[in-house]
Amino acid sequence: GNSVTQMEGPVTLSEEAFLTINCTYTATGYPSLFWYVQYPGEGLQLLLKATKADDKGSNKGFEATYRKETTSFHLEKGSVQVSDSAVYFCALSPMNSGGYQKVTFGTGTKLQVIP
Amino acid sequence: EPEVTQTPSHQVTQMGQEVILRCVPISNHLYFYWYRQILGQKVEFLVSFYNNEISEKSEIFDDQFSVERPDGSNFTLKIRSTKLEDSAMYFCASWHYRDSGRAFRFNEQFFGPGTRLTVL
């Protein structure tokens, strides 16, 4: 079956530091890949997505590139802010012609940014 | 921008009681989902629903759970007799699948803000 593996947290960084959260996946075919963010006490928000190999998703200074050869979708940001403190979930959704496509999530990585 | 809404935001119930969690998906979406997140753990798929029937369900979705689309807008998750381990955040999601010629095109699932269920 499909699975997503992401680095364990928590990750603690100083403000303006560089962020990388690793994510690798196992899936058949060509899944779509996502990063969701969950701020304290809130629900899931889509941060960025990529639907095919070599696509780069980006939003709010975050980026992730769909690497089919390494089955990876690492999240990066050049300079984190305190407001980026949240839990980040890597996720995938299979691409098929059947219709419904449940999302498979990783375990989440908690990011804490300190001033 | 259209969004998925869920009510209530927080539900507290006694063990053994029935609860109904409500969701209003985005109006032109065709597929509906429930996910669960036990505190501090990952988000898990519960069930998908299309054309007024369950499309897929996980092993978590046992006989205590049921889903329904009672009218054209609401999508509900019912837990008949809640257990302590049902305490979690429950997320509703919806999705609209579009077939554009040979290229299957779709948008990502849109998630609601969640209902936090606390079973005492």
Coordinates of C-alpha atoms in Angstrom, one line a residue:
Chain A
G1 CA 0.0 0.0 0.0
N2 CA 0.9 3.6 0.0
S3 CA 2.9 5.1 2.8
V4 CA 4.7 8.3 3.7
T5 CA 7.7 8.6 5.9
Q6 CA 8.8 11.9 7.3
M7 CA 11.6 12.9 9.7
E8 CA 10.7 12.8 13.3
G9 CA 10.5 15.9 15.3
P10 CA 10.4 18.1 17.1
V11 CA 12.6 20.3 15.1
T12 CA 13.8 23.4 16.9
L13 CA 15.3 26.3 15.0
S14 CA 16.3 29.9 15.6
E15 CA 14.5 32.5 13.7
E16 CA 15.9 33.1 10.2
A17 CA 17.5 29.6 10.1
F18 CA 17.1 27.3 7.1
L19 CA 14.5 24.6 7.3
T20 CA 14.5 21.2 5.8
I21 CA 11.9 18.5 6.6
N22 CA 12.5 15.3 4.8
C23 CA 9.7 13.2 3.3
T24 CA 9.8 10.1 1.3
Y25 CA 7.0 8.1 -0.1
T26 CA 6.0 4.7 -1.4
A27 CA 3.2 4.5 -3.9
T28 CA 2.4 2.9 -7.2
G29 CA 2.1 5.1 -10.3
Y30 CA 2.3 8.8 -10.0
P31 CA 0.8 10.1 -6.9
S32 CA 0.2 13.7 -6.1
L33 CA 2.2 15.0 -3.2
F34 CA 1.2 17.6 -0.5
W35 CA 2.4 19.4 2.5
Y36 CA -0.2 20.3 5.0
V37 CA 0.3 22.5 8.0
Q38 CA -1.5 22.5 11.3
Y39 CA -1.0 25.5 13.6
P40 CA -1.6 25.0 17.3
G41 CA -5.3 24.4 18.0
E42 CA -6.3 24.6 14.4
G43 CA -7.2 22.3 11.5
L44 CA -5.3 21.2 8.4
Q45 CA -4.3 23.7 5.8
L46 CA -2.8 22.8 2.5
L47 CA 0.6 24.5 2.3
L48 CA 1.7 23.4 -1.2
K49 CA 1.3 20.6 -3.7
A50 CA 2.9 19.0 -6.7
T51 CA 1.2 16.7 -9.1
K52 CA 3.9 15.3 -11.3
A53 CA 7.6 14.6 -11.3
D54 CA 9.9 17.6 -11.1
D55 CA 7.1 19.9 -10.2
K56 CA 7.9 22.4 -7.5
G57 CA 5.2 23.5 -5.1
S58 CA 5.7 26.7 -3.3
N59 CA 3.8 28.9 -0.9
K60 CA 4.6 31.4 1.9
G61 CA 8.3 31.0 1.2
F62 CA 8.1 27.2 1.5
E63 CA 9.1 25.0 -1.4
A64 CA 9.2 21.3 -2.2
T65 CA 10.2 19.5 -5.3
Y66 CA 8.6 16.2 -6.5
R67 CA 11.6 13.9 -7.0
K68 CA 10.4 10.6 -8.5
E69 CA 13.9 9.1 -8.8
T70 CA 14.4 9.4 -5.0
T71 CA 10.6 9.2 -4.2
S72 CA 11.0 12.3 -2.1
F73 CA 9.2 15.6 -1.4
H74 CA 11.4 17.5 1.1
L75 CA 10.0 20.7 2.5
E76 CA 12.4 23.7 2.6
K77 CA 12.3 27.3 3.7
G78 CA 15.2 29.7 3.5
S79 CA 14.4 31.7 6.6
V80 CA 11.9 30.6 9.2
Q81 CA 9.9 32.8 11.4
V82 CA 8.3 32.3 14.8
S83 CA 4.9 32.3 13.1
D84 CA 6.0 29.1 11.2
S85 CA 5.9 27.1 14.4
A86 CA 3.4 24.3 13.6
V87 CA 3.1 20.6 12.7
Y88 CA 3.9 19.8 9.1
F89 CA 2.4 16.8 7.4
C90 CA 3.6 15.3 4.2
A91 CA 0.9 13.4 2.3
L92 CA 0.1 11.7 -0.9
S93 CA -2.9 11.0 -3.0
P94 CA -2.8 8.3 -5.7
M95 CA -3.6 9.1 -9.2
N96 CA -5.9 6.7 -10.8
S97 CA -9.0 6.7 -12.9
G98 CA -11.2 5.1 -10.3
G99 CA -12.3 8.4 -8.8
Y100 CA -12.0 8.6 -5.1
Q101 CA -8.5 9.1 -3.7
K102 CA -7.9 9.0 0.0
V103 CA -5.0 10.9 1.3
T104 CA -2.3 9.1 3.1
F105 CA -0.4 11.2 5.7
G106 CA 2.9 11.0 7.3
T107 CA 3.3 11.2 11.1
G108 CA 3.9 14.9 11.1
T109 CA 6.9 16.9 12.1
K110 CA 6.6 19.5 14.8
L111 CA 8.6 22.7 14.1
Q112 CA 9.4 25.1 16.8
V113 CA 11.0 28.4 15.9
I114 CA 12.6 30.4 18.7
P115 CA 13.3 34.1 18.6
Chain B
E1 CA -13.2 31.2 -1.5
P2 CA -15.4 28.1 -0.9
E3 CA -14.6 26.1 2.2
V4 CA -15.6 23.0 4.1
T5 CA -17.3 23.8 7.4
Q6 CA -17.7 21.5 10.4
T7 CA -19.9 21.7 13.5
P8 CA -19.5 21.7 16.4
S9 CA -15.9 22.7 16.8
H10 CA -15.7 20.8 20.1
Q11 CA -18.0 18.1 21.4
V12 CA -17.8 16.6 24.8
T13 CA -19.7 13.4 25.5
Q14 CA -20.0 10.6 28.0
M15 CA -18.8 7.1 27.1
G16 CA -21.5 5.0 25.5
Q17 CA -23.4 8.0 24.2
E18 CA -24.1 8.6 20.5
V19 CA -22.6 11.6 18.7
I20 CA -23.1 13.1 15.3
L21 CA -20.5 15.2 13.7
R22 CA -21.6 17.5 10.9
C23 CA -19.9 18.7 7.9
V24 CA -20.9 20.9 5.0
P25 CA -18.7 20.1 2.0
I26 CA -18.0 22.5 -0.8
S27 CA -21.2 22.7 -2.9
N28 CA -20.1 21.2 -6.2
H29 CA -17.9 18.5 -4.8
L30 CA -18.8 14.9 -5.3
Y31 CA -16.6 12.9 -3.0
F32 CA -16.6 13.2 0.8
Y33 CA -14.3 11.9 3.4
W34 CA -13.8 11.6 7.1
Y35 CA -10.4 11.4 8.7
R36 CA -9.3 11.1 12.4
Q37 CA -6.4 12.4 14.3
I38 CA -5.8 11.1 17.8
L39 CA -3.9 13.7 19.8
G40 CA -0.3 13.8 18.8
Q41 CA -0.6 11.2 16.1
K42 CA -1.0 11.2 12.4
V43 CA -4.1 11.8 10.5
E44 CA -5.9 8.6 9.5
F45 CA -8.4 7.9 6.8
L46 CA -11.8 6.6 8.0
V47 CA -14.2 6.5 5.1
S48 CA -14.9 7.9 1.7
F49 CA -18.4 8.5 0.3
Y50 CA -19.6 8.9 -3.2
N51 CA -23.0 8.8 -4.9
N52 CA -24.7 8.2 -1.6
E53 CA -22.7 5.1 -0.6
I54 CA -19.5 4.3 1.0
S55 CA -16.6 3.9 -1.5
E56 CA -14.0 2.7 0.9
K57 CA -13.5 2.4 4.6
S58 CA -10.6 1.6 6.8
E59 CA -10.4 -1.0 9.6
I60 CA -11.0 1.8 12.1
F61 CA -14.5 2.3 10.6
D62 CA -16.3 -0.5 12.4
D63 CA -20.0 -1.0 13.0
Q64 CA -20.0 1.8 15.6
F65 CA -19.5 4.3 12.8
S66 CA -21.9 5.3 10.1
V67 CA -22.0 8.1 7.5
E68 CA -24.9 9.8 5.9
R69 CA -25.7 12.6 3.5
P70 CA -29.2 13.4 4.7
D71 CA -29.8 16.3 2.4
G72 CA -28.0 18.1 -0.4
S73 CA -25.6 19.9 1.7
N74 CA -24.7 18.0 5.0
F75 CA -22.4 15.1 5.4
T76 CA -22.5 13.4 8.9
L77 CA -20.4 11.0 10.8
K78 CA -22.3 9.1 13.6
I79 CA -20.6 7.2 16.4
R80 CA -23.3 5.0 18.0
S81 CA -21.7 4.2 21.3
T82 CA -18.6 6.3 22.0
K83 CA -15.5 4.8 23.6
L84 CA -12.7 6.6 25.3
E85 CA -10.4 5.8 22.4
D86 CA -12.7 7.7 20.1
S87 CA -11.4 10.9 21.5
A88 CA -9.7 12.6 18.6
M89 CA -10.0 15.4 16.1
Y90 CA -12.3 14.5 13.2
F91 CA -11.7 16.1 9.9
C92 CA -14.2 16.2 7.0
A93 CA -12.9 16.7 3.5
S94 CA -14.4 17.0 0.1
W95 CA -13.2 16.7 -3.5
H96 CA -14.4 17.2 -6.9
Y97 CA -13.2 14.9 -9.6
R98 CA -13.2 16.2 -13.1
D99 CA -12.5 14.2 -16.2
S100 CA -11.0 16.6 -18.8
G101 CA -10.7 14.5 -21.9
R102 CA -7.8 12.0 -21.7
A103 CA -6.1 13.9 -18.9
F104 CA -7.7 13.2 -15.5
R105 CA -7.6 16.4 -13.7
F106 CA -8.5 16.9 -10.1
N107 CA -8.1 19.3 -7.3
E108 CA -6.8 18.4 -3.9
Q109 CA -9.1 17.5 -1.1
F110 CA -10.3 20.4 0.9
F111 CA -10.3 19.8 4.6
G112 CA -12.6 21.4 7.2
P113 CA -11.3 22.9 10.5
G114 CA -12.1 19.7 12.4
T115 CA -14.3 18.8 15.4
R116 CA -12.5 17.9 18.5
L117 CA -14.4 15.0 20.2
T118 CA -13.7 14.4 23.9
V119 CA -15.2 11.2 25.4
L120 CA -15.2 11.1 29.2

